[in-house]
Amino acid sequence: MFELLGIPPQALFGQLLLGLINGAFYAMLSLGLAVIFGLLNIINFTHGAQYMMGAFVTWMLLNYFGIEYWYALVLAPLIVGATGIVIERLMISRLYHLDHLYGLLLTFGLALIIQGLFRNEYGISGMSYRPPELLAGGHNLGFMYLPNSRLWVIIASVVVCFGTWFVIEKTKLGAYLRAATENPTLVGAFGINVPRMITLTYGFGVALAAFAGVLAAPIYSVNPNMGESLIIVVFAVVVIGGMGSILGAIITGFGLGLVEGLTRVFYPEGSAVVIFVIMAIVLLIKPAGLFGRAA
């Protein structure tokens, strides 16, 4: 079996797979942040907590109500998205005409409250979630073993991410959304309920985070802190891709996941900071991000 720079292929492809899985979560969470910021101009620091809520709702649906994973894929994003709609109507809607800092502080405070409530109720040790039978086992590719649960995460992420990009960038609904953020008065003159559209957009961005949480439940431990460290990396991904850039969030999320995986192979000590190093370099060269537009 060949080696690349002294690295066995099992180790190389294994870390690339791990990087691709991480990239799938980076892409989905970055996409939700990009949708909310790009269309609503709100820096949603609650996103990590809402990702955690998606995983917890999935766990609750199974353990309290006997509702299996495949139903949770639909129900959990709807439930968490509905909480996002309530938050937007009661709090965030009052901040649209204020500086971005107010939205960041509000959503950061909400994230701490949500995490504190779940931590108080369930502790921090974490709970396991039984994956569905369909995702058990895997495929032997010769040079590595590919679990079905990991393959499903990658496929689902690609479909959801590019499906969302297509709706926002290529359909009439997406055109209405973009127009409503740029000129709400004009769009409202055509009989479109702009506040309702904005509320649903925030709810959809939150639902994307919850969907990522559902995918994470069978793979990672379900615990209140699961979104805390991840959201910092995701914000770095969004900055690199360009704040508000839908396509930038998707491509950068997957790409940086692979870069992180390669770094674990060739320079493990730098894997925890490589994304932040790239962010610093990108900001020096192109402050608007790789896919962002200069103001």
C-alpha positions as semicolon CSV with decimal commas, in nm:
position;residue;x (nm);y (nm);z (nm)
1;M;0,000;0,000;0,000
2;F;0,141;0,338;-0,101
3;E;0,223;0,617;0,143
4;L;0,204;0,992;0,088
5;L;0,495;1,173;0,254
6;G;0,521;0,884;0,498
7;I;0,150;0,897;0,590
8;P;-0,046;0,568;0,559
9;P;-0,352;0,603;0,333
10;Q;-0,586;0,486;0,610
11;A;-0,476;0,777;0,830
12;L;-0,490;1,028;0,544
13;F;-0,832;0,934;0,413
14;G;-0,968;0,884;0,764
15;Q;-0,876;1,241;0,859
16;L;-1,008;1,370;0,527
17;L;-1,340;1,199;0,600
18;L;-1,345;1,347;0,949
19;G;-1,266;1,687;0,798
20;L;-1,544;1,648;0,542
21;I;-1,794;1,561;0,817
22;N;-1,684;1,862;1,021
23;G;-1,705;2,068;0,704
24;A;-2,065;1,951;0,653
25;F;-2,158;2,090;0,996
26;Y;-1,955;2,408;0,934
27;A;-2,136;2,457;0,603
28;M;-2,488;2,408;0,746
29;L;-2,431;2,630;1,048
30;S;-2,251;2,894;0,841
31;L;-2,537;2,884;0,592
32;G;-2,790;2,960;0,866
33;L;-2,577;3,248;0,993
34;A;-2,530;3,381;0,640
35;V;-2,905;3,368;0,569
36;I;-2,986;3,556;0,890
37;F;-2,712;3,815;0,852
38;G;-2,739;3,855;0,476
39;L;-3,116;3,904;0,477
40;L;-3,179;4,047;0,825
41;N;-2,843;4,208;0,919
42;I;-2,847;4,032;1,257
43;I;-2,536;3,861;1,396
44;N;-2,706;3,558;1,552
45;F;-2,483;3,440;1,835
46;T;-2,766;3,212;1,954
47;H;-2,697;2,985;1,658
48;G;-2,477;2,742;1,853
49;A;-2,742;2,707;2,125
50;Q;-3,009;2,648;1,859
51;Y;-2,790;2,376;1,705
52;M;-2,770;2,218;2,051
53;M;-3,149;2,250;2,088
54;G;-3,195;2,058;1,762
55;A;-2,992;1,768;1,903
56;F;-3,176;1,778;2,236
57;V;-3,522;1,792;2,076
58;T;-3,422;1,488;1,868
59;W;-3,317;1,306;2,186
60;M;-3,639;1,410;2,366
61;L;-3,862;1,301;2,080
62;L;-3,711;0,952;2,094
63;N;-3,686;0,907;2,472
64;Y;-4,005;1,084;2,581
65;F;-4,239;1,016;2,289
66;G;-4,084;0,725;2,101
67;I;-4,053;0,930;1,781
68;E;-3,775;0,792;1,564
69;Y;-3,488;0,973;1,394
70;W;-3,642;1,008;1,047
71;Y;-3,946;1,190;1,184
72;A;-3,719;1,402;1,405
73;L;-3,540;1,525;1,091
74;V;-3,859;1,719;1,013
75;L;-4,008;1,779;1,358
76;A;-3,698;1,906;1,542
77;P;-3,617;2,186;1,291
78;L;-3,986;2,289;1,293
79;I;-3,999;2,299;1,674
80;V;-3,671;2,487;1,717
81;G;-3,754;2,712;1,421
82;A;-4,083;2,801;1,593
83;T;-3,890;2,911;1,904
84;G;-3,678;3,125;1,673
85;I;-3,991;3,289;1,534
86;V;-4,104;3,374;1,888
87;I;-3,760;3,522;1,970
88;E;-3,763;3,728;1,650
89;R;-4,111;3,867;1,712
90;L;-4,060;3,948;2,079
91;M;-3,701;4,074;2,080
92;I;-3,498;4,082;1,760
93;S;-3,760;4,272;1,558
94;R;-3,698;4,572;1,785
95;L;-3,329;4,588;1,687
96;Y;-3,335;4,611;1,307
97;H;-3,281;4,988;1,305
98;L;-3,004;4,980;1,565
99;D;-2,633;4,905;1,544
100;H;-2,527;4,539;1,487
101;L;-2,373;4,537;1,835
102;Y;-2,716;4,535;2,000
103;G;-2,821;4,224;1,811
104;L;-2,493;4,051;1,893
105;L;-2,527;4,127;2,265
106;L;-2,891;4,016;2,274
107;T;-2,829;3,687;2,094
108;F;-2,516;3,620;2,300
109;G;-2,718;3,668;2,619
110;L;-2,993;3,440;2,488
111;A;-2,734;3,173;2,409
112;L;-2,606;3,184;2,768
113;I;-2,962;3,159;2,905
114;I;-3,055;2,864;2,681
115;Q;-2,733;2,677;2,759
116;G;-2,778;2,745;3,130
117;L;-3,133;2,607;3,129
118;F;-3,031;2,285;2,954
119;R;-2,718;2,250;3,168
120;N;-2,925;2,288;3,485
121;E;-3,175;2,024;3,369
122;Y;-2,949;1,765;3,204
123;G;-2,598;1,834;3,336
124;I;-2,285;1,836;3,119
125;S;-2,193;1,467;3,100
126;G;-2,383;1,424;2,775
127;M;-2,624;1,157;2,653
128;S;-2,605;0,909;2,369
129;Y;-2,862;0,884;2,093
130;R;-2,936;0,550;1,929
131;P;-2,895;0,581;1,551
132;P;-3,163;0,429;1,327
133;E;-3,106;0,081;1,186
134;L;-3,077;0,217;0,833
135;L;-2,763;0,409;0,934
136;A;-2,598;0,112;1,106
137;G;-2,293;-0,046;0,946
138;G;-2,096;0,101;0,662
139;H;-1,898;0,041;0,345
140;N;-1,547;-0,100;0,316
141;L;-1,376;0,109;0,050
142;G;-1,054;-0,089;0,064
143;F;-0,837;0,191;0,195
144;M;-1,083;0,286;0,472
145;Y;-1,416;0,203;0,633
146;L;-1,697;0,454;0,571
147;P;-1,980;0,441;0,831
148;N;-2,329;0,494;0,688
149;S;-2,409;0,756;0,954
150;R;-2,115;0,971;0,837
151;L;-2,202;0,927;0,471
152;W;-2,560;1,035;0,546
153;V;-2,441;1,354;0,716
154;I;-2,239;1,452;0,408
155;I;-2,521;1,376;0,162
156;A;-2,788;1,552;0,369
157;S;-2,568;1,857;0,418
158;V;-2,489;1,891;0,047
159;V;-2,858;1,860;-0,049
160;V;-2,982;2,107;0,214
161;C;-2,703;2,361;0,157
162;F;-2,724;2,380;-0,220
163;G;-3,103;2,350;-0,212
164;T;-3,116;2,657;0,012
165;W;-2,872;2,844;-0,213
166;F;-3,088;2,763;-0,517
167;V;-3,408;2,886;-0,349
168;I;-3,253;3,213;-0,231
169;E;-3,051;3,294;-0,541
170;K;-3,250;3,143;-0,829
171;T;-3,622;3,157;-0,745
172;K;-3,889;3,425;-0,725
173;L;-3,924;3,370;-0,350
174;G;-3,554;3,436;-0,304
175;A;-3,582;3,751;-0,514
176;Y;-3,863;3,873;-0,289
177;L;-3,651;3,803;0,020
178;R;-3,352;3,994;-0,112
179;A;-3,570;4,284;-0,228
180;A;-3,746;4,299;0,110
181;T;-3,416;4,354;0,289
182;E;-3,300;4,623;0,047
183;N;-3,626;4,814;-0,003
184;P;-3,904;4,689;0,230
185;T;-4,132;4,984;0,151
186;L;-4,135;4,910;-0,220
187;V;-4,190;4,537;-0,167
188;G;-4,470;4,610;0,079
189;A;-4,639;4,826;-0,185
190;F;-4,686;4,509;-0,393
191;G;-4,897;4,355;-0,116
192;I;-4,624;4,140;0,036
193;N;-4,619;4,116;0,416
194;V;-4,254;4,210;0,473
195;P;-4,244;4,169;0,855
196;R;-4,389;3,818;0,823
197;M;-4,134;3,732;0,554
198;I;-3,850;3,855;0,775
199;T;-3,981;3,655;1,072
200;L;-4,005;3,337;0,865
201;T;-3,655;3,397;0,729
202;Y;-3,514;3,408;1,081
203;G;-3,711;3,097;1,170
204;F;-3,570;2,922;0,865
205;G;-3,213;3,014;0,958
206;V;-3,272;2,875;1,307
207;A;-3,426;2,559;1,158
208;L;-3,106;2,505;0,957
209;A;-2,906;2,508;1,280
210;A;-3,153;2,264;1,436
211;F;-3,130;2,035;1,133
212;A;-2,753;2,022;1,183
213;G;-2,822;1,932;1,547
214;V;-3,042;1,641;1,438
215;L;-2,763;1,509;1,215
216;A;-2,514;1,548;1,502
217;A;-2,722;1,358;1,761
218;P;-2,630;1,001;1,651
219;I;-2,264;1,093;1,597
220;Y;-2,169;1,313;1,892
221;S;-2,268;1,321;2,255
222;V;-2,585;1,526;2,309
223;N;-2,492;1,783;2,574
224;P;-2,562;2,152;2,648
225;N;-2,208;2,260;2,554
226;M;-2,196;2,097;2,209
227;G;-2,257;2,425;2,025
228;E;-2,042;2,648;2,246
229;S;-1,701;2,579;2,092
230;L;-1,837;2,504;1,746
231;I;-2,001;2,844;1,701
232;I;-1,667;3,027;1,735
233;V;-1,523;2,823;1,448
234;V;-1,841;2,873;1,243
235;F;-1,821;3,251;1,282
236;A;-1,463;3,233;1,154
237;V;-1,587;3,032;0,854
238;V;-1,854;3,294;0,782
239;V;-1,599;3,575;0,802
240;I;-1,365;3,392;0,563
241;G;-1,645;3,321;0,315
242;G;-1,787;3,673;0,342
243;M;-2,056;3,791;0,584
244;G;-2,395;3,731;0,424
245;S;-2,263;3,530;0,128
246;I;-2,474;3,214;0,093
247;L;-2,245;3,039;-0,156
248;G;-1,938;3,157;0,035
249;A;-2,065;2,997;0,355
250;I;-2,123;2,662;0,183
251;I;-1,797;2,637;-0,011
252;T;-1,584;2,775;0,271
253;G;-1,747;2,544;0,526
254;F;-1,668;2,227;0,333
255;G;-1,328;2,355;0,220
256;L;-1,207;2,452;0,566
257;G;-1,326;2,121;0,706
258;L;-1,097;1,944;0,459
259;V;-0,809;2,183;0,538
260;E;-0,856;2,111;0,908
261;G;-0,850;1,736;0,837
262;L;-0,528;1,761;0,634
263;T;-0,368;1,970;0,906
264;R;-0,442;1,694;1,159
265;V;-0,241;1,457;0,937
266;F;0,064;1,670;0,857
267;Y;0,078;1,910;1,153
268;P;-0,159;1,798;1,433
269;E;-0,051;2,078;1,668
270;G;-0,191;2,337;1,429
271;S;-0,530;2,177;1,361
272;A;-0,705;2,373;1,638
273;V;-0,595;2,711;1,503
274;V;-0,555;2,664;1,128
275;I;-0,900;2,811;1,050
276;F;-0,826;3,122;1,257
277;V;-0,487;3,162;1,088
278;I;-0,661;3,146;0,750
279;M;-0,917;3,400;0,873
280;A;-0,643;3,643;0,971
281;I;-0,472;3,606;0,632
282;V;-0,799;3,652;0,440
283;L;-0,890;3,962;0,642
284;L;-0,550;4,113;0,564
285;I;-0,583;4,046;0,191
286;K;-0,958;4,078;0,137
287;P;-1,144;4,221;0,440
288;A;-1,487;4,150;0,286
289;G;-1,410;3,776;0,271
290;L;-1,345;3,544;-0,023
291;F;-1,699;3,571;-0,161
292;G;-1,810;3,892;0,009
293;R;-1,866;4,227;-0,151
294;A;-1,684;4,535;-0,031
295;A;-1,915;4,791;0,129
